[in-house]
Amino acid sequence: MVRPHVDQRSLLQGKL
């Protein structure tokens, strides 16, 4: 299944 940790990282990058 998709890891939540990666999701958080992606969200942070998108915000930047």
mmCIF file of C-alpha atoms in Angstrom:
data_model
loop_
_atom_site.group_PDB
_atom_site.id
_atom_site.type_symbol
_atom_site.label_atom_id
_atom_site.label_comp_id
_atom_site.label_asym_id
_atom_site.label_seq_id
_atom_site.Cartn_x
_atom_site.Cartn_y
_atom_site.Cartn_z
ATOM 1 C CA MET A 1 0.000 0.000 0.000
ATOM 2 C CA VAL A 2 1.056 3.637 -0.425
ATOM 3 C CA ARG A 3 3.172 4.922 2.464
ATOM 4 C CA PRO A 4 1.841 8.013 4.305
ATOM 5 C CA HIS A 5 5.372 9.286 4.898
ATOM 6 C CA VAL A 6 5.934 9.828 1.171
ATOM 7 C CA ASP A 7 2.584 11.619 0.913
ATOM 8 C CA GLN A 8 3.600 14.149 3.549
ATOM 9 C CA ARG A 9 6.878 14.806 1.739
ATOM 10 C CA SER A 10 5.089 15.323 -1.589
ATOM 11 C CA LEU A 11 2.609 17.749 -0.008
ATOM 12 C CA LEU A 12 5.429 19.800 1.498
ATOM 13 C CA GLN A 13 7.233 20.001 -1.849
ATOM 14 C CA GLY A 14 4.037 21.100 -3.624
ATOM 15 C CA LYS A 15 3.506 23.870 -1.050
ATOM 16 C CA LEU A 16 7.035 25.222 -1.524
#
